[in-house]
Amino acid sequence: MTDYAEEQRNELEAIESIYEDSFTVLTDEPTSFTITVASDAGEQGEIAEATLKFTYVEKYPDEPPLWEIYSQDNLEDGDALNILTLLQQQAEENLGMVMIFTLVTAVQEKLNEIVDLMKNRQEEEKQRKEREAEEAEKITFQGTVVNIENFLLWKTTFELEVAELRHKKQQKEEEQALKTKLTGNADVLTFTLFPQGSQLEDLITQTDLTMYGLVITSCFPH
């Protein structure tokens, strides 16, 4: 008959000596403890860390212990889920044998993988931002992409603007020609039939006859 309690005590003593600085007993009945596991430092000094909580069940190691991630640092939700899955797989493979050391070692290796992935994630994020910046720059320099619809709209607008400019230019030329005619080719009109001081003299004097192409050279008899 297996003495589960004896196996558990022996393993606990061994685990405490191996993980002395990161091992903490939480309860004696049932036996529950934590082990803090950290990865090796990455290229930029980054470290992933997880504190694992284990609880012995009555028939451990013929039955797997209970476990959970007690605390974590620098892990994403997906990373934590992967660690829990890994613990389940390792426990199933090691039933019947004390397994805490095996489980902790597997998690530490996984943390090292996660740190390696951090570099890839950072590089991918950097490349993503660079691509976004390049796309934004292309849009800035390329302007609007031409298609049939917006080309026809542009063509119509452009032709209307050209026609308007031509119309304004023609108006200006006509006004300039009229002004030249009024100032340089005025007809001469001589009034001699009406006495000075008459109502007609006042009307004529108050009228700008140049706008009709007329110039007064002599006025009424005295």
PDB file of C-alpha atoms in Angstrom:
ATOM      1  CA  MET A   1       0.000   0.000   0.000  1.00  0.00           C
ATOM      2  CA  THR A   2       1.341   3.380  -1.078  1.00  0.00           C
ATOM      3  CA  ASP A   3       2.166   5.802   1.723  1.00  0.00           C
ATOM      4  CA  TYR A   4       1.097   9.011  -0.022  1.00  0.00           C
ATOM      5  CA  ALA A   5       1.848  11.211   2.975  1.00  0.00           C
ATOM      6  CA  GLU A   6       5.429   9.950   3.153  1.00  0.00           C
ATOM      7  CA  GLU A   7       6.020  10.542  -0.555  1.00  0.00           C
ATOM      8  CA  GLN A   8       4.622  14.026  -0.258  1.00  0.00           C
ATOM      9  CA  ARG A   9       6.830  14.884   2.755  1.00  0.00           C
ATOM     10  CA  ASN A  10       9.940  13.639   1.012  1.00  0.00           C
ATOM     11  CA  GLU A  11       9.194  15.613  -2.116  1.00  0.00           C
ATOM     12  CA  LEU A  12       8.386  18.727  -0.131  1.00  0.00           C
ATOM     13  CA  GLU A  13      11.778  18.577   1.603  1.00  0.00           C
ATOM     14  CA  ALA A  14      13.543  18.152  -1.728  1.00  0.00           C
ATOM     15  CA  ILE A  15      11.587  20.993  -3.355  1.00  0.00           C
ATOM     16  CA  GLU A  16      12.343  23.333  -0.458  1.00  0.00           C
ATOM     17  CA  SER A  17      16.083  22.678  -0.779  1.00  0.00           C
ATOM     18  CA  ILE A  18      16.038  23.202  -4.562  1.00  0.00           C
ATOM     19  CA  TYR A  19      13.875  26.343  -4.603  1.00  0.00           C
ATOM     20  CA  GLU A  20      14.888  27.722  -1.218  1.00  0.00           C
ATOM     21  CA  ASP A  21      14.636  31.411  -2.154  1.00  0.00           C
ATOM     22  CA  SER A  22      11.401  31.128  -4.096  1.00  0.00           C
ATOM     23  CA  PHE A  23       9.551  28.475  -2.085  1.00  0.00           C
ATOM     24  CA  THR A  24       6.807  29.356   0.432  1.00  0.00           C
ATOM     25  CA  VAL A  25       4.527  27.017   2.369  1.00  0.00           C
ATOM     26  CA  LEU A  26       0.995  28.389   2.600  1.00  0.00           C
ATOM     27  CA  THR A  27      -0.868  25.635   4.536  1.00  0.00           C
ATOM     28  CA  ASP A  28      -0.104  22.251   6.075  1.00  0.00           C
ATOM     29  CA  GLU A  29      -3.536  20.657   5.789  1.00  0.00           C
ATOM     30  CA  PRO A  30      -3.819  20.221   2.921  1.00  0.00           C
ATOM     31  CA  THR A  31      -0.216  20.884   1.984  1.00  0.00           C
ATOM     32  CA  SER A  32      -0.144  23.976  -0.180  1.00  0.00           C
ATOM     33  CA  PHE A  33       2.871  25.977  -1.301  1.00  0.00           C
ATOM     34  CA  THR A  34       4.094  28.405  -3.937  1.00  0.00           C
ATOM     35  CA  ILE A  35       7.182  28.401  -6.121  1.00  0.00           C
ATOM     36  CA  THR A  36       8.198  31.498  -8.061  1.00  0.00           C
ATOM     37  CA  VAL A  37       9.629  30.692 -11.468  1.00  0.00           C
ATOM     38  CA  ALA A  38      11.458  33.232 -13.629  1.00  0.00           C
ATOM     39  CA  SER A  39      12.836  33.049 -17.115  1.00  0.00           C
ATOM     40  CA  ASP A  40      16.388  33.864 -18.088  1.00  0.00           C
ATOM     41  CA  ALA A  41      16.850  37.526 -18.995  1.00  0.00           C
ATOM     42  CA  GLY A  42      16.246  38.420 -22.613  1.00  0.00           C
ATOM     43  CA  GLU A  43      18.459  40.564 -24.843  1.00  0.00           C
ATOM     44  CA  GLN A  44      16.940  43.754 -23.471  1.00  0.00           C
ATOM     45  CA  GLY A  45      16.887  42.471 -19.899  1.00  0.00           C
ATOM     46  CA  GLU A  46      13.200  41.486 -20.047  1.00  0.00           C
ATOM     47  CA  ILE A  47      12.063  38.705 -17.713  1.00  0.00           C
ATOM     48  CA  ALA A  48       8.825  36.721 -17.538  1.00  0.00           C
ATOM     49  CA  GLU A  49       7.810  35.426 -14.135  1.00  0.00           C
ATOM     50  CA  ALA A  50       5.074  33.280 -12.661  1.00  0.00           C
ATOM     51  CA  THR A  51       4.377  32.201  -9.102  1.00  0.00           C
ATOM     52  CA  LEU A  52       2.811  28.749  -9.155  1.00  0.00           C
ATOM     53  CA  LYS A  53       0.621  27.478  -6.349  1.00  0.00           C
ATOM     54  CA  PHE A  54       0.460  23.721  -5.795  1.00  0.00           C
ATOM     55  CA  THR A  55      -1.809  21.799  -3.423  1.00  0.00           C
ATOM     56  CA  TYR A  56      -1.376  18.117  -2.722  1.00  0.00           C
ATOM     57  CA  VAL A  57      -4.478  15.960  -2.989  1.00  0.00           C
ATOM     58  CA  GLU A  58      -4.825  12.879  -0.775  1.00  0.00           C
ATOM     59  CA  LYS A  59      -3.641  10.332  -3.363  1.00  0.00           C
ATOM     60  CA  TYR A  60      -0.871  12.400  -4.954  1.00  0.00           C
ATOM     61  CA  PRO A  61       1.194  11.334  -6.890  1.00  0.00           C
ATOM     62  CA  ASP A  62      -1.263   8.765  -8.271  1.00  0.00           C
ATOM     63  CA  GLU A  63      -3.551  11.746  -8.791  1.00  0.00           C
ATOM     64  CA  PRO A  64      -2.262  15.081 -10.014  1.00  0.00           C
ATOM     65  CA  PRO A  65      -1.890  17.974  -7.575  1.00  0.00           C
ATOM     66  CA  LEU A  66      -4.010  21.092  -7.867  1.00  0.00           C
ATOM     67  CA  TRP A  67      -2.289  24.093  -9.387  1.00  0.00           C
ATOM     68  CA  GLU A  68      -2.901  27.685 -10.353  1.00  0.00           C
ATOM     69  CA  ILE A  69      -0.922  30.743 -11.375  1.00  0.00           C
ATOM     70  CA  TYR A  70      -0.789  32.624  -8.093  1.00  0.00           C
ATOM     71  CA  SER A  71       0.735  35.761  -9.596  1.00  0.00           C
ATOM     72  CA  GLN A  72       2.507  36.697 -12.797  1.00  0.00           C
ATOM     73  CA  ASP A  73       4.667  39.381 -14.347  1.00  0.00           C
ATOM     74  CA  ASN A  74       5.185  40.279 -17.981  1.00  0.00           C
ATOM     75  CA  LEU A  75       2.797  37.605 -19.209  1.00  0.00           C
ATOM     76  CA  GLU A  76      -0.133  38.056 -21.546  1.00  0.00           C
ATOM     77  CA  ASP A  77      -3.408  36.198 -21.048  1.00  0.00           C
ATOM     78  CA  GLY A  78      -2.497  33.784 -23.813  1.00  0.00           C
ATOM     79  CA  ASP A  79       0.824  33.034 -22.147  1.00  0.00           C
ATOM     80  CA  ALA A  80      -0.846  32.178 -18.845  1.00  0.00           C
ATOM     81  CA  LEU A  81      -3.304  29.897 -20.611  1.00  0.00           C
ATOM     82  CA  ASN A  82      -0.457  28.111 -22.372  1.00  0.00           C
ATOM     83  CA  ILE A  83       1.286  27.524 -19.047  1.00  0.00           C
ATOM     84  CA  LEU A  84      -1.826  26.012 -17.502  1.00  0.00           C
ATOM     85  CA  THR A  85      -2.230  23.739 -20.521  1.00  0.00           C
ATOM     86  CA  LEU A  86       1.392  22.710 -20.244  1.00  0.00           C
ATOM     87  CA  LEU A  87       0.958  21.806 -16.566  1.00  0.00           C
ATOM     88  CA  GLN A  88      -2.012  19.622 -17.431  1.00  0.00           C
ATOM     89  CA  GLN A  89      -0.078  17.763 -20.121  1.00  0.00           C
ATOM     90  CA  GLN A  90       2.962  17.219 -17.898  1.00  0.00           C
ATOM     91  CA  ALA A  91       0.838  16.015 -14.981  1.00  0.00           C
ATOM     92  CA  GLU A  92      -0.902  13.424 -17.138  1.00  0.00           C
ATOM     93  CA  GLU A  93       2.450  12.145 -18.416  1.00  0.00           C
ATOM     94  CA  ASN A  94       3.925  11.812 -14.912  1.00  0.00           C
ATOM     95  CA  LEU A  95       1.077  10.250 -12.915  1.00  0.00           C
ATOM     96  CA  GLY A  96       2.360   7.827 -10.302  1.00  0.00           C
ATOM     97  CA  MET A  97       5.598   9.746  -9.793  1.00  0.00           C
ATOM     98  CA  VAL A  98       6.304  12.853  -7.738  1.00  0.00           C
ATOM     99  CA  MET A  99       6.226  15.596 -10.332  1.00  0.00           C
ATOM    100  CA  ILE A 100       6.551  19.106  -8.851  1.00  0.00           C
ATOM    101  CA  PHE A 101      10.149  19.499  -9.993  1.00  0.00           C
ATOM    102  CA  THR A 102       9.180  18.293 -13.475  1.00  0.00           C
ATOM    103  CA  LEU A 103       6.241  20.695 -13.646  1.00  0.00           C
ATOM    104  CA  VAL A 104       8.278  23.689 -12.470  1.00  0.00           C
ATOM    105  CA  THR A 105      11.108  22.882 -14.899  1.00  0.00           C
ATOM    106  CA  ALA A 106       8.632  22.697 -17.791  1.00  0.00           C
ATOM    107  CA  VAL A 107       7.168  26.075 -16.827  1.00  0.00           C
ATOM    108  CA  GLN A 108      10.603  27.670 -16.624  1.00  0.00           C
ATOM    109  CA  GLU A 109      11.418  26.453 -20.130  1.00  0.00           C
ATOM    110  CA  LYS A 110       8.102  27.837 -21.307  1.00  0.00           C
ATOM    111  CA  LEU A 111       8.908  31.211 -19.762  1.00  0.00           C
ATOM    112  CA  ASN A 112      12.197  31.258 -21.654  1.00  0.00           C
ATOM    113  CA  GLU A 113      10.268  30.632 -24.867  1.00  0.00           C
ATOM    114  CA  ILE A 114       7.896  33.463 -23.991  1.00  0.00           C
ATOM    115  CA  VAL A 115      10.799  35.868 -23.492  1.00  0.00           C
ATOM    116  CA  ASP A 116      12.153  34.879 -26.895  1.00  0.00           C
ATOM    117  CA  LEU A 117       8.721  35.542 -28.341  1.00  0.00           C
ATOM    118  CA  MET A 118       8.674  38.970 -26.697  1.00  0.00           C
ATOM    119  CA  LYS A 119      11.501  40.031 -28.970  1.00  0.00           C
ATOM    120  CA  ASN A 120       9.568  38.760 -31.982  1.00  0.00           C
ATOM    121  CA  ARG A 121       6.431  40.540 -30.806  1.00  0.00           C
ATOM    122  CA  GLN A 122       8.341  43.774 -30.337  1.00  0.00           C
ATOM    123  CA  GLU A 123       9.906  43.435 -33.762  1.00  0.00           C
ATOM    124  CA  GLU A 124       6.542  42.666 -35.345  1.00  0.00           C
ATOM    125  CA  GLU A 125       4.994  45.677 -33.607  1.00  0.00           C
ATOM    126  CA  LYS A 126       7.842  47.870 -34.815  1.00  0.00           C
ATOM    127  CA  GLN A 127       7.420  46.607 -38.381  1.00  0.00           C
ATOM    128  CA  ARG A 128       3.652  47.117 -38.191  1.00  0.00           C
ATOM    129  CA  LYS A 129       4.087  50.747 -37.148  1.00  0.00           C
ATOM    130  CA  GLU A 130       6.653  51.284 -39.894  1.00  0.00           C
ATOM    131  CA  ARG A 131       4.252  49.851 -42.488  1.00  0.00           C
ATOM    132  CA  GLU A 132       1.447  52.090 -41.244  1.00  0.00           C
ATOM    133  CA  ALA A 133       3.732  55.127 -41.449  1.00  0.00           C
ATOM    134  CA  GLU A 134       4.777  54.175 -45.000  1.00  0.00           C
ATOM    135  CA  GLU A 135       1.161  53.730 -46.087  1.00  0.00           C
ATOM    136  CA  ALA A 136       0.229  57.108 -44.601  1.00  0.00           C
ATOM    137  CA  GLU A 137       3.160  58.711 -46.423  1.00  0.00           C
ATOM    138  CA  LYS A 138       2.163  57.091 -49.723  1.00  0.00           C
ATOM    139  CA  ILE A 139      -1.369  58.413 -49.380  1.00  0.00           C
ATOM    140  CA  THR A 140      -0.005  61.901 -48.675  1.00  0.00           C
ATOM    141  CA  PHE A 141       2.164  61.942 -51.804  1.00  0.00           C
ATOM    142  CA  GLN A 142      -0.113  60.015 -54.140  1.00  0.00           C
ATOM    143  CA  GLY A 143      -3.198  62.092 -53.491  1.00  0.00           C
ATOM    144  CA  THR A 144      -6.545  60.853 -54.803  1.00  0.00           C
ATOM    145  CA  VAL A 145      -6.499  57.681 -56.881  1.00  0.00           C
ATOM    146  CA  VAL A 146      -7.969  58.479 -60.329  1.00  0.00           C
ATOM    147  CA  ASN A 147     -10.904  56.484 -61.620  1.00  0.00           C
ATOM    148  CA  ILE A 148     -13.474  57.127 -64.348  1.00  0.00           C
ATOM    149  CA  GLU A 149     -15.994  58.794 -62.054  1.00  0.00           C
ATOM    150  CA  ASN A 150     -13.710  61.284 -60.346  1.00  0.00           C
ATOM    151  CA  PHE A 151     -11.863  62.015 -63.623  1.00  0.00           C
ATOM    152  CA  LEU A 152     -15.106  62.962 -65.395  1.00  0.00           C
ATOM    153  CA  LEU A 153     -16.101  65.111 -62.414  1.00  0.00           C
ATOM    154  CA  TRP A 154     -12.731  66.845 -62.493  1.00  0.00           C
ATOM    155  CA  LYS A 155     -12.949  67.355 -66.282  1.00  0.00           C
ATOM    156  CA  THR A 156     -16.403  68.948 -66.038  1.00  0.00           C
ATOM    157  CA  THR A 157     -15.344  71.251 -63.243  1.00  0.00           C
ATOM    158  CA  PHE A 158     -12.149  72.211 -65.065  1.00  0.00           C
ATOM    159  CA  GLU A 159     -14.007  73.030 -68.299  1.00  0.00           C
ATOM    160  CA  LEU A 160     -16.494  75.210 -66.404  1.00  0.00           C
ATOM    161  CA  GLU A 161     -13.657  77.080 -64.741  1.00  0.00           C
ATOM    162  CA  VAL A 162     -11.911  77.623 -68.090  1.00  0.00           C
ATOM    163  CA  ALA A 163     -15.141  78.879 -69.682  1.00  0.00           C
ATOM    164  CA  GLU A 164     -15.671  81.282 -66.792  1.00  0.00           C
ATOM    165  CA  LEU A 165     -12.139  82.628 -67.163  1.00  0.00           C
ATOM    166  CA  ARG A 166     -12.617  83.100 -70.902  1.00  0.00           C
ATOM    167  CA  HIS A 167     -15.925  84.907 -70.329  1.00  0.00           C
ATOM    168  CA  LYS A 168     -14.347  87.256 -67.802  1.00  0.00           C
ATOM    169  CA  LYS A 169     -11.433  87.897 -70.147  1.00  0.00           C
ATOM    170  CA  GLN A 170     -13.817  88.688 -73.029  1.00  0.00           C
ATOM    171  CA  GLN A 171     -15.827  91.059 -70.833  1.00  0.00           C
ATOM    172  CA  LYS A 172     -12.662  92.847 -69.786  1.00  0.00           C
ATOM    173  CA  GLU A 173     -11.529  93.192 -73.421  1.00  0.00           C
ATOM    174  CA  GLU A 174     -14.934  94.554 -74.469  1.00  0.00           C
ATOM    175  CA  GLU A 175     -14.934  97.061 -71.615  1.00  0.00           C
ATOM    176  CA  GLN A 176     -11.419  98.154 -72.521  1.00  0.00           C
ATOM    177  CA  ALA A 177     -12.400  98.572 -76.211  1.00  0.00           C
ATOM    178  CA  LEU A 178     -15.447 100.638 -75.264  1.00  0.00           C
ATOM    179  CA  LYS A 179     -13.371 102.841 -72.983  1.00  0.00           C
ATOM    180  CA  THR A 180     -10.845 103.406 -75.777  1.00  0.00           C
ATOM    181  CA  LYS A 181     -13.641 104.363 -78.169  1.00  0.00           C
ATOM    182  CA  LEU A 182     -15.198 106.858 -75.759  1.00  0.00           C
ATOM    183  CA  THR A 183     -11.940 108.625 -74.951  1.00  0.00           C
ATOM    184  CA  GLY A 184     -10.258 108.513 -78.352  1.00  0.00           C
ATOM    185  CA  ASN A 185     -13.027 108.636 -80.990  1.00  0.00           C
ATOM    186  CA  ALA A 186     -15.687 110.957 -79.581  1.00  0.00           C
ATOM    187  CA  ASP A 187     -18.010 112.767 -82.000  1.00  0.00           C
ATOM    188  CA  VAL A 188     -18.075 116.569 -81.918  1.00  0.00           C
ATOM    189  CA  LEU A 189     -21.418 118.175 -81.131  1.00  0.00           C
ATOM    190  CA  THR A 190     -21.893 121.919 -81.379  1.00  0.00           C
ATOM    191  CA  PHE A 191     -24.948 123.595 -79.883  1.00  0.00           C
ATOM    192  CA  THR A 192     -25.741 127.044 -81.350  1.00  0.00           C
ATOM    193  CA  LEU A 193     -29.483 127.179 -81.494  1.00  0.00           C
ATOM    194  CA  PHE A 194     -30.446 127.759 -77.911  1.00  0.00           C
ATOM    195  CA  PRO A 195     -29.834 130.848 -75.845  1.00  0.00           C
ATOM    196  CA  GLN A 196     -27.456 130.849 -72.885  1.00  0.00           C
ATOM    197  CA  GLY A 197     -29.122 130.116 -69.548  1.00  0.00           C
ATOM    198  CA  SER A 198     -31.907 128.054 -71.092  1.00  0.00           C
ATOM    199  CA  GLN A 199     -33.188 124.834 -69.534  1.00  0.00           C
ATOM    200  CA  LEU A 200     -31.535 122.785 -72.314  1.00  0.00           C
ATOM    201  CA  GLU A 201     -28.147 124.343 -71.528  1.00  0.00           C
ATOM    202  CA  ASP A 202     -28.474 123.258 -67.905  1.00  0.00           C
ATOM    203  CA  LEU A 203     -29.469 119.704 -68.908  1.00  0.00           C
ATOM    204  CA  ILE A 204     -26.594 119.344 -71.349  1.00  0.00           C
ATOM    205  CA  THR A 205     -24.069 120.800 -68.926  1.00  0.00           C
ATOM    206  CA  GLN A 206     -25.127 118.333 -66.214  1.00  0.00           C
ATOM    207  CA  THR A 207     -24.887 115.317 -68.549  1.00  0.00           C
ATOM    208  CA  ASP A 208     -21.667 113.377 -69.184  1.00  0.00           C
ATOM    209  CA  LEU A 209     -21.987 113.230 -72.973  1.00  0.00           C
ATOM    210  CA  THR A 210     -18.728 111.309 -73.357  1.00  0.00           C
ATOM    211  CA  MET A 211     -20.535 108.160 -72.379  1.00  0.00           C
ATOM    212  CA  TYR A 212     -22.535 108.603 -75.595  1.00  0.00           C
ATOM    213  CA  GLY A 213     -19.451 109.301 -77.696  1.00  0.00           C
ATOM    214  CA  LEU A 214     -20.040 113.098 -77.814  1.00  0.00           C
ATOM    215  CA  VAL A 215     -17.785 116.057 -77.051  1.00  0.00           C
ATOM    216  CA  ILE A 216     -19.023 119.665 -76.732  1.00  0.00           C
ATOM    217  CA  THR A 217     -16.657 122.113 -78.517  1.00  0.00           C
ATOM    218  CA  SER A 218     -18.773 125.261 -78.275  1.00  0.00           C
ATOM    219  CA  CYS A 219     -21.835 126.127 -76.380  1.00  0.00           C
ATOM    220  CA  PHE A 220     -24.779 128.442 -76.733  1.00  0.00           C
ATOM    221  CA  PRO A 221     -24.683 131.934 -78.276  1.00  0.00           C
ATOM    222  CA  HIS A 222     -24.487 134.891 -75.926  1.00  0.00           C
TER     223      HIS A 222
END
